[in-house]
Amino acid sequence: MTTDAIKAQLTLARPLRRKAAEGIGLNSAAGHLVMVLLSIVCLFPVYWMVATSLRPANAIFETSLWPTTMSLENYTYALDSIPILRMLINTLVVSALTTVVQLLTGLLAAYAFARWRFRFDSLVYTAVALTWLVPFQVVMIPNYLLIAQMGLLDTISALILPNFASALAILLLAQAMRSFPKEVVEAARMDGAGSWRILWGVMVPNLRGTIASLAILIFISTWNEYFWPLLLTRTADNSVIQIGIQMFMTSEGNQWGPLMAASTLASLPVLVIYIVLQRQVIQSFMKSGIR
Amino acid sequence: MAIAASAPVQRRRINQARFSPWLYLAPAILTLVVWIYWPLVDAFRLSFFQWNMLPTSPQTFVGWDNYQRIFALPKFWQALRNTGIYVLGLLPLAVLIPLALAIYTHDLSPRLRNIYRAIIFVPMIIAPVVAAAVWRWLLDPNYGMVNALIEWFGAEPVKFLSDPKVAIWTIIAITGWKLIGFSTLILSAANANINPALLEAARMDGASKWEIIRDIRLPLLSSSVLFLVMMTILLGAQWSFGYINVLTGGGPLGATTNIYYLLWDFGFSTMSVGWGSAAAVILFLGFGALAFVLFRLIDRYSFHDN
């Protein structure tokens, strides 16, 4: 190619590029407008929840964007009428235990899939993956009956038991372990490390990122879980916070102030996690798909 | 001597390879069998019995009666039709609009884009019950903000949750509100992964913006789009379950019932284990067949970058 040809191309390209830049400027203004609108739609309901919860009872129906007078009346009312603190602690216990146990069973099972070839291994793997597709509503009656037989209705442990393992944790961890360099595992084995020590001494420390993002995901989804507790709990003291919220919505009418206060309290821990670990939370949700 | 020493080691390793995986798998498999596979079998068995869930009352074998009754029930067909409406109604919110947004906003500055990302993701982490409560408040016919806005424009207030014609669309919109940011992020990520050299080459060849979208972006996004479409078809009606339960209870006049809600209704409102289980079996088989077809389609029709 001669220098002339290059020059010609450069001169040609220049006006083109300028035109493209202008296009982007205009487009991005419109793009911002669209995104700002979408942001408002996504954020306003959450803002309105907090704003309503802070209005005094006689100003609940005000429509000013910012509460003219603020009060914690709704919160004290909500705390007095149902054992919210107890419910929050229950939810915390259930979520934390579910997260730890699900990670444990997930790590063990994933390690088996990643480390060995064994009889029926792909069959078992498929069977694990398929459980992800079984809708909760299909197995809910037998599960309920089983819990009833075990005498665990209205207990915290009944909320945790069926979630001792999940296809999601097993599959995600198995994927991560499979892409783990084989040489490192082999080297550890040469040093005489058994499979147990390789798992906890080599694999787990190196998979911290995956484990942490999975932990966030399990914790948040367990915290937000509603149907299994709704089926099982009978008394407010053994309930989780999601059930507590529902207690302010009755067919006779809604107590909007306390309802918004309870909703805010229920969302607070998750929102705090989100604000602190925003990038990791988004990533962990995107990696795992929706569910 | 070296050989003699290595033989037991070898044997131990083989034995280990035989049993260790199962030891590691045991806790997970036990849980999945007890809480998913066994219940599936049990649901199948119970679908042939009549029983009201009381341990003292007898289980009577009724053969295929439960299935026949369900298929004869207008409520079942209404729920099935509504399930279809839920899925179709969600597709634009969970796939089409996010696709447009992802393509439209791909050249925003990274700083601002991160802020938008953080904001539009918020509905995803909000608990379904909280979302239901907040929307119930926003959509209240007398004091809700949405109706205040509608009246400010001079229109009649809408009974979002108690008008049988409107209610199902309200539930769909709330379900979509939870998902729209998430889908947009998935598609934006896929869009950002497109090799810039491809776009540059097309631009050099004089392709217009629209041609680039149609011939390069859309085909390369197709696997993400198919993934979201599949998720919506398989899980769409399930996502709306929480809002139905909290906001409408399947009403008014069954207008918002879908197949998942019907299961719940059979099992725990009418306490009819046989009907609930038969509906569960029908749902499971239908769901399985649909999943199978969709996975095959995705295998066949998704394009890849390389």
Tab-separated table of C-alpha atoms in Angstrom, chain A residues 101-221:
chain	number	residue	atom	x	y	z
A	101	VAL	CA	-24.838	-25.424	55.230
A	102	GLN	CA	-25.620	-24.974	51.542
A	103	LEU	CA	-22.056	-23.878	50.888
A	104	LEU	CA	-20.709	-26.869	52.821
A	105	THR	CA	-22.796	-29.503	51.030
A	106	GLY	CA	-22.181	-27.657	47.774
A	107	LEU	CA	-18.399	-27.648	48.213
A	108	LEU	CA	-18.314	-31.350	49.087
A	109	ALA	CA	-20.526	-32.424	46.192
A	110	ALA	CA	-18.822	-30.126	43.692
A	111	TYR	CA	-15.455	-31.501	44.746
A	112	ALA	CA	-16.632	-35.051	44.046
A	113	PHE	CA	-17.680	-34.055	40.521
A	114	ALA	CA	-14.552	-32.054	39.790
A	115	ARG	CA	-12.024	-34.464	41.253
A	116	TRP	CA	-13.092	-37.960	40.208
A	117	ARG	CA	-14.555	-39.861	37.334
A	118	PHE	CA	-16.831	-42.467	38.857
A	119	ARG	CA	-19.674	-44.752	37.893
A	120	PHE	CA	-22.817	-42.827	36.905
A	121	ASP	CA	-21.069	-39.498	37.492
A	122	SER	CA	-22.709	-37.681	34.611
A	123	LEU	CA	-26.048	-39.253	35.470
A	124	VAL	CA	-25.820	-37.984	39.047
A	125	TYR	CA	-24.696	-34.572	37.805
A	126	THR	CA	-27.723	-34.363	35.511
A	127	ALA	CA	-30.008	-35.490	38.333
A	128	VAL	CA	-28.635	-32.671	40.491
A	129	ALA	CA	-29.050	-30.123	37.698
A	130	LEU	CA	-32.629	-31.221	37.031
A	131	THR	CA	-33.725	-30.422	40.593
A	132	TRP	CA	-33.152	-26.780	39.698
A	133	LEU	CA	-36.086	-27.062	37.308
A	134	VAL	CA	-38.583	-28.584	39.737
A	135	PRO	CA	-40.995	-25.833	40.763
A	136	PHE	CA	-41.393	-25.491	44.513
A	137	GLN	CA	-45.168	-25.681	44.184
A	138	VAL	CA	-44.939	-29.208	42.770
A	139	VAL	CA	-43.220	-30.677	45.826
A	140	MET	CA	-44.734	-28.427	48.462
A	141	ILE	CA	-47.521	-30.738	49.658
A	142	PRO	CA	-45.297	-33.803	50.257
A	143	ASN	CA	-42.664	-31.562	51.852
A	144	TYR	CA	-45.237	-30.080	54.149
A	145	LEU	CA	-46.484	-33.554	55.118
A	146	LEU	CA	-42.935	-34.706	55.818
A	147	ILE	CA	-42.281	-31.748	58.093
A	148	ALA	CA	-45.564	-32.427	59.859
A	149	GLN	CA	-44.606	-36.086	60.353
A	150	MET	CA	-41.297	-35.040	61.824
A	151	GLY	CA	-43.207	-32.840	64.251
A	152	LEU	CA	-41.363	-29.764	63.056
A	153	LEU	CA	-44.295	-27.539	62.067
A	154	ASP	CA	-43.857	-24.009	63.335
A	155	THR	CA	-40.133	-24.376	64.034
A	156	ILE	CA	-37.084	-22.565	62.734
A	157	SER	CA	-35.320	-25.809	61.795
A	158	ALA	CA	-38.128	-26.734	59.397
A	159	LEU	CA	-37.312	-23.561	57.467
A	160	ILE	CA	-33.691	-24.599	57.037
A	161	LEU	CA	-33.894	-28.382	56.505
A	162	PRO	CA	-35.142	-28.564	52.885
A	163	ASN	CA	-32.499	-26.006	51.892
A	164	PHE	CA	-29.551	-28.019	53.149
A	165	ALA	CA	-28.406	-28.412	49.556
A	166	SER	CA	-29.139	-26.648	46.304
A	167	ALA	CA	-28.440	-27.460	42.685
A	168	LEU	CA	-27.307	-23.881	42.151
A	169	ALA	CA	-24.496	-24.048	44.736
A	170	ILE	CA	-23.336	-27.472	43.554
A	171	LEU	CA	-23.302	-26.560	39.868
A	172	LEU	CA	-21.615	-23.173	40.292
A	173	LEU	CA	-18.927	-24.575	42.574
A	174	ALA	CA	-18.340	-27.607	40.351
A	175	GLN	CA	-17.833	-25.271	37.393
A	176	ALA	CA	-15.339	-23.188	39.336
A	177	MET	CA	-13.464	-26.272	40.567
A	178	ARG	CA	-13.267	-27.792	37.111
A	179	SER	CA	-11.514	-24.718	35.777
A	180	PHE	CA	-9.062	-24.894	38.677
A	181	PRO	CA	-5.554	-25.793	37.376
A	182	LYS	CA	-5.008	-29.551	37.611
A	183	GLU	CA	-1.236	-29.150	38.125
A	184	VAL	CA	-1.772	-27.479	41.497
A	185	VAL	CA	-3.962	-30.335	42.711
A	186	GLU	CA	-1.492	-32.858	41.341
A	187	ALA	CA	1.414	-31.117	43.093
A	188	ALA	CA	-0.446	-31.184	46.397
A	189	ARG	CA	-1.113	-34.883	45.919
A	190	MET	CA	2.573	-35.535	45.263
A	191	ASP	CA	3.261	-33.869	48.591
A	192	GLY	CA	1.075	-36.544	50.141
A	193	ALA	CA	-2.068	-34.485	50.739
A	194	GLY	CA	-5.268	-36.533	50.882
A	195	SER	CA	-8.437	-35.510	49.094
A	196	TRP	CA	-9.848	-33.883	52.230
A	197	ARG	CA	-6.788	-31.717	52.710
A	198	ILE	CA	-6.673	-30.786	49.036
A	199	LEU	CA	-10.261	-29.585	49.237
A	200	TRP	CA	-9.824	-27.390	52.310
A	201	GLY	CA	-6.167	-26.467	51.940
A	202	VAL	CA	-5.908	-25.899	48.188
A	203	MET	CA	-9.321	-25.578	46.537
A	204	VAL	CA	-11.318	-23.563	49.059
A	205	PRO	CA	-8.750	-20.799	49.694
A	206	ASN	CA	-8.424	-20.317	45.954
A	207	LEU	CA	-12.163	-20.207	45.340
A	208	ARG	CA	-12.822	-17.460	47.881
A	209	GLY	CA	-14.300	-15.154	45.246
A	210	THR	CA	-16.810	-17.691	43.951
A	211	ILE	CA	-17.707	-18.805	47.479
A	212	ALA	CA	-18.251	-15.223	48.642
A	213	SER	CA	-20.498	-14.330	45.713
A	214	LEU	CA	-22.467	-17.534	46.176
A	215	ALA	CA	-22.816	-16.766	49.890
A	216	ILE	CA	-24.245	-13.330	49.098
A	217	LEU	CA	-26.723	-14.849	46.677
A	218	ILE	CA	-27.913	-17.597	49.035
A	219	PHE	CA	-28.176	-15.196	51.965
A	220	ILE	CA	-30.242	-12.622	50.079
A	221	SER	CA	-32.576	-15.155	48.503
